GROMACS .gro file of C-alpha atoms in nm:
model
  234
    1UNK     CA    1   0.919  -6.764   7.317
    2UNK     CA    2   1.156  -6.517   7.237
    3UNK     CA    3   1.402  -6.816   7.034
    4UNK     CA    4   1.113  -6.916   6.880
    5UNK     CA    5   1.027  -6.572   6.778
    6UNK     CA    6   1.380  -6.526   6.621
    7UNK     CA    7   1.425  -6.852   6.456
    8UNK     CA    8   1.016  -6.882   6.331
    9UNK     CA    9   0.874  -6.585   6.302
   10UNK     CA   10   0.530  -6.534   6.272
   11UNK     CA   11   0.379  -6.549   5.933
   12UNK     CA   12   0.116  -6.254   5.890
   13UNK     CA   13  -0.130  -6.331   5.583
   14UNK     CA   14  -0.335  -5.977   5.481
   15UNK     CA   15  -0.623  -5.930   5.247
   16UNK     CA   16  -0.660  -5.668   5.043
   17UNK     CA   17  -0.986  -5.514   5.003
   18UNK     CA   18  -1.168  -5.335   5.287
   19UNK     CA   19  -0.910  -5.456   5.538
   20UNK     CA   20  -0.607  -5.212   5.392
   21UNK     CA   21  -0.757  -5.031   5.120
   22UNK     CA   22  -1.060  -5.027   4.940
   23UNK     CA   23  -1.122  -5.004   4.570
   24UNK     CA   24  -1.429  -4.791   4.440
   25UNK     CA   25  -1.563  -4.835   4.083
   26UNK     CA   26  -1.723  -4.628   3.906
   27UNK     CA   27  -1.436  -4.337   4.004
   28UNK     CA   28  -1.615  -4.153   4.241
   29UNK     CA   29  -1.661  -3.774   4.201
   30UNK     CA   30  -1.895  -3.666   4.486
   31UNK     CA   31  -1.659  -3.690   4.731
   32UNK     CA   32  -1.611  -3.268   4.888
   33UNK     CA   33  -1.299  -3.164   4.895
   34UNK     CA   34  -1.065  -3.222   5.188
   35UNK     CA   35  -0.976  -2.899   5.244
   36UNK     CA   36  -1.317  -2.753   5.203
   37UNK     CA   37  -1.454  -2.736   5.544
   38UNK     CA   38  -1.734  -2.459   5.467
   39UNK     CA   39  -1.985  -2.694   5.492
   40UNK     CA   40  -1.910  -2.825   5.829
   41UNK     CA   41  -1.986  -2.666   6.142
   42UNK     CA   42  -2.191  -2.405   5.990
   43UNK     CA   43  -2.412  -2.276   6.307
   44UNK     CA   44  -2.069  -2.157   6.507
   45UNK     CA   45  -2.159  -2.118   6.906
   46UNK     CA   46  -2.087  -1.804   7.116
   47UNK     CA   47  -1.871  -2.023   7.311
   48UNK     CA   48  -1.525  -1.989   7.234
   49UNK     CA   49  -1.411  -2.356   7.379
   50UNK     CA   50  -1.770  -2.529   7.250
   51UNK     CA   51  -1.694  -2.843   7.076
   52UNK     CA   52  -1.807  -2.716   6.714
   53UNK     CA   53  -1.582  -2.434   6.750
   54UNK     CA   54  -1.259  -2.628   6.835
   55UNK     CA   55  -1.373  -2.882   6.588
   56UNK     CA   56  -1.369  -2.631   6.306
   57UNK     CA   57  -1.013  -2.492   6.445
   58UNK     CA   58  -0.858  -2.830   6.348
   59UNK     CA   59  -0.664  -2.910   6.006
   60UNK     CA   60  -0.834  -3.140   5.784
   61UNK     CA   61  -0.706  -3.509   5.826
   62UNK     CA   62  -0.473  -3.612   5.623
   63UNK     CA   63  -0.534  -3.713   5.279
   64UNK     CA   64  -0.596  -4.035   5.186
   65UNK     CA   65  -0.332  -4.219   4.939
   66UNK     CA   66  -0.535  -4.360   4.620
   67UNK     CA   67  -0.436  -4.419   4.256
   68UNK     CA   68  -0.661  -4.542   3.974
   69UNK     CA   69  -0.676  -4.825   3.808
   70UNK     CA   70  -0.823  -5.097   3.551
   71UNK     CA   71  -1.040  -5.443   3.697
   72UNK     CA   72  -1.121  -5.656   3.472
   73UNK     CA   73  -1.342  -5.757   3.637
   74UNK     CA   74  -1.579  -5.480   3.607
   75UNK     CA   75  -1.667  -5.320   3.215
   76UNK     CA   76  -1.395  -5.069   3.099
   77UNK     CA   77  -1.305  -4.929   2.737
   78UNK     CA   78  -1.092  -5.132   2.575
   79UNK     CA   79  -0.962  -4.869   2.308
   80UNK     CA   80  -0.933  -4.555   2.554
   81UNK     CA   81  -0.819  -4.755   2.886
   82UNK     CA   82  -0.915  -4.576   3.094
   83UNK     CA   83  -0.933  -4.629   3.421
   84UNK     CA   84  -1.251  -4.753   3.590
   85UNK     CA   85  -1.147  -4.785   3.941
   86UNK     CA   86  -0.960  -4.599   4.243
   87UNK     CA   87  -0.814  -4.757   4.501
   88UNK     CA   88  -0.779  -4.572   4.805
   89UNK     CA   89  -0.523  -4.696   5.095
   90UNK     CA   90  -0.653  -4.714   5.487
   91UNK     CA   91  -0.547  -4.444   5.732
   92UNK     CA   92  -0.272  -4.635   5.923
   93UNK     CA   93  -0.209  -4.954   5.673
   94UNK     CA   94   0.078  -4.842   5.490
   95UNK     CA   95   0.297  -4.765   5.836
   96UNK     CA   96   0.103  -5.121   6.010
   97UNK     CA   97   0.261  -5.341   5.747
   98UNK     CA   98   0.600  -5.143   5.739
   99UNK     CA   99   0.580  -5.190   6.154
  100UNK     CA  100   0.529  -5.621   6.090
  101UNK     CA  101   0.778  -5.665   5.821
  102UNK     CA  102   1.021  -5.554   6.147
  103UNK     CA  103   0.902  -5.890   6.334
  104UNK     CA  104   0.736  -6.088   6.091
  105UNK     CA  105   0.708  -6.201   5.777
  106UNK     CA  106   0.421  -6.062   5.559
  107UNK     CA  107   0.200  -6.244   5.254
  108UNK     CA  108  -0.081  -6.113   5.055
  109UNK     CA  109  -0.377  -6.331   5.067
  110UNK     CA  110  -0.680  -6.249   4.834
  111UNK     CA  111  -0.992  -6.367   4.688
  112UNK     CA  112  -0.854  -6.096   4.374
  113UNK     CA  113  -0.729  -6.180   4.022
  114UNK     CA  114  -0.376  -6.145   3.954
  115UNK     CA  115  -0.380  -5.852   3.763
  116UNK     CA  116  -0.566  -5.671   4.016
  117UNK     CA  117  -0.317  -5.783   4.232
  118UNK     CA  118  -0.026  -5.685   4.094
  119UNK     CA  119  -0.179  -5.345   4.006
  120UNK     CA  120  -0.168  -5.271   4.421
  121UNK     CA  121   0.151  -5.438   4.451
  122UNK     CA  122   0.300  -5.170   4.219
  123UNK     CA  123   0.184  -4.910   4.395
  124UNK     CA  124   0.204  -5.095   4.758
  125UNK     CA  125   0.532  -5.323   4.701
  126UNK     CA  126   0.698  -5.231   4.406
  127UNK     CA  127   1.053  -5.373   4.483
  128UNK     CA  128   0.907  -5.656   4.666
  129UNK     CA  129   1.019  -5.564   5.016
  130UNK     CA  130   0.760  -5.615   5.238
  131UNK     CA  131   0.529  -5.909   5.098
  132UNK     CA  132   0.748  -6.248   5.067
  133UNK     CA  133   0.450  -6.450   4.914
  134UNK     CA  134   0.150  -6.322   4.666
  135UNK     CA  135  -0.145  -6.546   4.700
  136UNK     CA  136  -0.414  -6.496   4.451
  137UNK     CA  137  -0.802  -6.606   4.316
  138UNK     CA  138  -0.602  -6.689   3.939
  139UNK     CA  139  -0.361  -6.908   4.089
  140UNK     CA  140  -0.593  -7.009   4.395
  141UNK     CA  141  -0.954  -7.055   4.258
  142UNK     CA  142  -1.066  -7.254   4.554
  143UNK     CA  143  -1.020  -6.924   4.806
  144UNK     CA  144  -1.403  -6.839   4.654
  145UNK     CA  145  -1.581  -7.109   4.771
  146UNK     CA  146  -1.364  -7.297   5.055
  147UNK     CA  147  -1.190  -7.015   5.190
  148UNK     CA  148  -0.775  -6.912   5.274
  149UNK     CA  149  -0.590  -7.219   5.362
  150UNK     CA  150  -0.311  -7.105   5.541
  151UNK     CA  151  -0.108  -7.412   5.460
  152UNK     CA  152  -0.025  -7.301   5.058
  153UNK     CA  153   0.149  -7.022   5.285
  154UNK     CA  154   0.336  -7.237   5.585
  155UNK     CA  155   0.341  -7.516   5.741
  156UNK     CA  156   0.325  -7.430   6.063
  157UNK     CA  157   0.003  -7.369   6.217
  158UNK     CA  158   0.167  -7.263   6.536
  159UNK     CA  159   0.333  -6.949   6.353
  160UNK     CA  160   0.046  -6.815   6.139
  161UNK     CA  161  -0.211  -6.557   6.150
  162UNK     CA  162  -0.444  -6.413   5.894
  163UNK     CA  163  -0.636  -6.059   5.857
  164UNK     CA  164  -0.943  -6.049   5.712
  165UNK     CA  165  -1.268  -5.905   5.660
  166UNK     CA  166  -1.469  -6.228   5.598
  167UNK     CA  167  -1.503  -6.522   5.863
  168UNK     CA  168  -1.561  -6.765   5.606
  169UNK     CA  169  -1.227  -6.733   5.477
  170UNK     CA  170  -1.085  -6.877   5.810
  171UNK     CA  171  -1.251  -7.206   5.762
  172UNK     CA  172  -0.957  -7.428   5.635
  173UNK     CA  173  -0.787  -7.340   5.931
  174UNK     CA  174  -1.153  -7.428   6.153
  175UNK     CA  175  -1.141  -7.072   6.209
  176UNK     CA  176  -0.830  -7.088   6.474
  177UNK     CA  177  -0.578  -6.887   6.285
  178UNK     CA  178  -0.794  -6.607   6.165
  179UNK     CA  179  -0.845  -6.228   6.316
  180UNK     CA  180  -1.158  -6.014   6.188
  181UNK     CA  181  -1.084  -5.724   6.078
  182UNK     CA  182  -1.361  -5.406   6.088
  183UNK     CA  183  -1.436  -5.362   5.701
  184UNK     CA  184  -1.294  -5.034   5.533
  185UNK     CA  185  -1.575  -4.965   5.317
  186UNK     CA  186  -1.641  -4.705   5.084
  187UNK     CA  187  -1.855  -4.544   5.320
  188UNK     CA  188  -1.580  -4.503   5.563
  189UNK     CA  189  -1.377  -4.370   5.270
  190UNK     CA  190  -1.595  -4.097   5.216
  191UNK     CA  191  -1.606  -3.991   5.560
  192UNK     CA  192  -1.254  -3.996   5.573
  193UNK     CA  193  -1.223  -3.777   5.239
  194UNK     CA  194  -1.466  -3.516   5.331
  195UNK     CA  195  -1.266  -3.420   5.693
  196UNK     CA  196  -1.411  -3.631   5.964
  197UNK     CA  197  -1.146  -3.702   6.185
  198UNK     CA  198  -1.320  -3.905   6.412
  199UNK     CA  199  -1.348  -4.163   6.071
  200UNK     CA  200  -0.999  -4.160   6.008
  201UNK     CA  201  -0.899  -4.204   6.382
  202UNK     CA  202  -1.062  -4.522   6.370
  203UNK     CA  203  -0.895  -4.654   6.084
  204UNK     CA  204  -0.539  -4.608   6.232
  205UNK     CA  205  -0.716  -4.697   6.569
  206UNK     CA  206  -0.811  -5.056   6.383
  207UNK     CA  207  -0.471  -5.088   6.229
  208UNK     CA  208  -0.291  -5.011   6.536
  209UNK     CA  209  -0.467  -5.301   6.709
  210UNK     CA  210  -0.416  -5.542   6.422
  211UNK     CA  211  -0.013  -5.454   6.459
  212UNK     CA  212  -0.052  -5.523   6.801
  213UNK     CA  213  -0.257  -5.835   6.770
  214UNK     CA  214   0.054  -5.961   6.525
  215UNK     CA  215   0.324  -5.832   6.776
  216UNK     CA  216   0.160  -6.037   7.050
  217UNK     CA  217   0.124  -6.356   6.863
  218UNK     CA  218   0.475  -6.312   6.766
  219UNK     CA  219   0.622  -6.284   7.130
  220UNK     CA  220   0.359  -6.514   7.344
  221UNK     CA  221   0.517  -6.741   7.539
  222UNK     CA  222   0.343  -7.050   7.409
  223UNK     CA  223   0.481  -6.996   7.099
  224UNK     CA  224   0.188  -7.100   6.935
  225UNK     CA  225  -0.056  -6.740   6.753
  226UNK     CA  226  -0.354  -6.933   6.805
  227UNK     CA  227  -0.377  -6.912   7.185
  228UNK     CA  228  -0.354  -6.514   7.105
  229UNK     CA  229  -0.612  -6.538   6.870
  230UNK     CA  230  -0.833  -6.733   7.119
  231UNK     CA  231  -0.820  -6.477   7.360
  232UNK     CA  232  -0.911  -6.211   7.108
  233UNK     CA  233  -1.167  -6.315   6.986
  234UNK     CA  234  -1.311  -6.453   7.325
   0.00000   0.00000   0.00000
C-alpha cells in the first residue's frame, strides 16, 4: 500500500457548491454582524460558570472568507456589472484541500459553467497549485443528467474518490467511488456569520472527516479507495 500510494496516488475529485463553499444570490444583507453579539445571550444567569455566561465570554468565530461575483446564470445588469452573487468559503475547506494536495492529487468536478468556475478558481487557485484538472457543465454537459464519471478524470478506478453533495452524481461509477458530503447551505452560512460556533465547528468537523476519509483511501492496504468507501458508507 504504501508503493502504491507513492507511485499512484489517490485522485480526489471535489464539487464546488455546498460541499466547500456556497454561493448566495441575491447578495445577502440580513446577515448580523459577526462581531455584534448583543443580541445573543440576552437573559445573563446569576451563575458565573452557567453555560450562557461562558458562551457569551467567547470571541466570535472566525469570519467567513467570501467575495462577490457575476453568474450568468442568474439575471444581472449588463451595463453596471455588478455583482449579483457572493460566494462564501466553508469553515475548514480552504486548509482540507491544502492538507490533500500533500498526498493526493486534487480535481474540481462540477455541475457549474465555466465562467463560474473560473471565477472561484481565481479566488481559490489562482496559480493553479492545488487543482491539476478543472472539470466543468460547459465542457461536460452530460454531468446534469447522467452524473460525474470519474473516468474523464482517471483511469483507475482503484485510485479515485469523489466529494459530493448529490448521490446521483456517483452513478457512472454505480455509486462505488463516491463519499456524501453534509450540504453547506446558506442556512448554515448564516449561522456561521451571525456567531454560532457550534455551526462553524461542524463545518471544519465535516471537512476534517472528508481529509481523513481521503488520507485513508490513500494509505489502505488494498490499494484499492473503494473498499474505504464501502466501509464508510456501511
Amino acid at each position: 500500500a504504501a508503493y502504491k500510494c507513492q507511485t499512484d496516488p489517490v485522485h480526489i475529485f471535489w464539487d464546488l457548491d455546498h460541499t466547500i463553499l456556497c454561493s448566495i444570490t441575491p447578495i445577502p444583507t440580513n446577515f448580523n454582524d459577526q462581531n455584534d453579539r448583543s443580541n445573543h445571550n440576552t437573559q445573563t444567569s446569576k451563575c458565573p460558570v452557567s453555560p450562557s455566561n461562558l458562551l457569551s465570554s467567547l470571541p466570535s468565530p472566525p469570519s467567513l472568507r467570501y467575495f462577490n461575483q457575476i453568474d450568468d446564470d442568474f439575471p444581472y445588469d449588463d451595463q453596471t456589472l455588478s455583482p449579483n452573487v457572493r460566494t462564501y468559503f466553508r469553515p475548514g475547506a480552504l486548509m482540507a484541500l491544502q492538507l490533500c494536495s500533500y498526498f493526493g492529487v486534487l480535481h474540481i468536478y462540477t455541475a457549474a459553467q465555466e465562467s463560474y468556475t473560473n471565477n472561484i478558481l481565481h479566488e481559490l487557485d489562482p496559480d493553479r497549485r492545488i487543482f491539476t484538472k478543472v472539470l466543468h457543465r460547459t465542457e461536460f454537459p452530460q454531468i446534469v443528467k447522467e452524473g460525474k464519471d470519474l473516468n474523464v478524470g482517471t483511469d483507475d478506478m482503484q485510485r479515485a474518490i469523489l466529494f459530493d453533495d448529490r448521490l446521483y452524481n456517483f452513478k457512472p461509477q454505480k455509486y462505488e467511488n463516491g463519499i456524501i458530503v453534509k450540504p453547506f447551505t446558506s442556512d448554515e452560512v448564516e449561522k456561521c456569520y451571525n456567531g454560532s460556533w457550534s455551526a462553524y465547528l461542524k463545518e471544519v468537523k465535516e471537512m476534517s472527516r472528508l481529509v481523513g476519509i481521503a488520507f485513508c483511501s490513500s494509505v489502505h492496504f488494498s490499494g484499492d479507495v473503494r473498499n474505504v468507501v464501502s466501509w464508510v458508507r456501511s
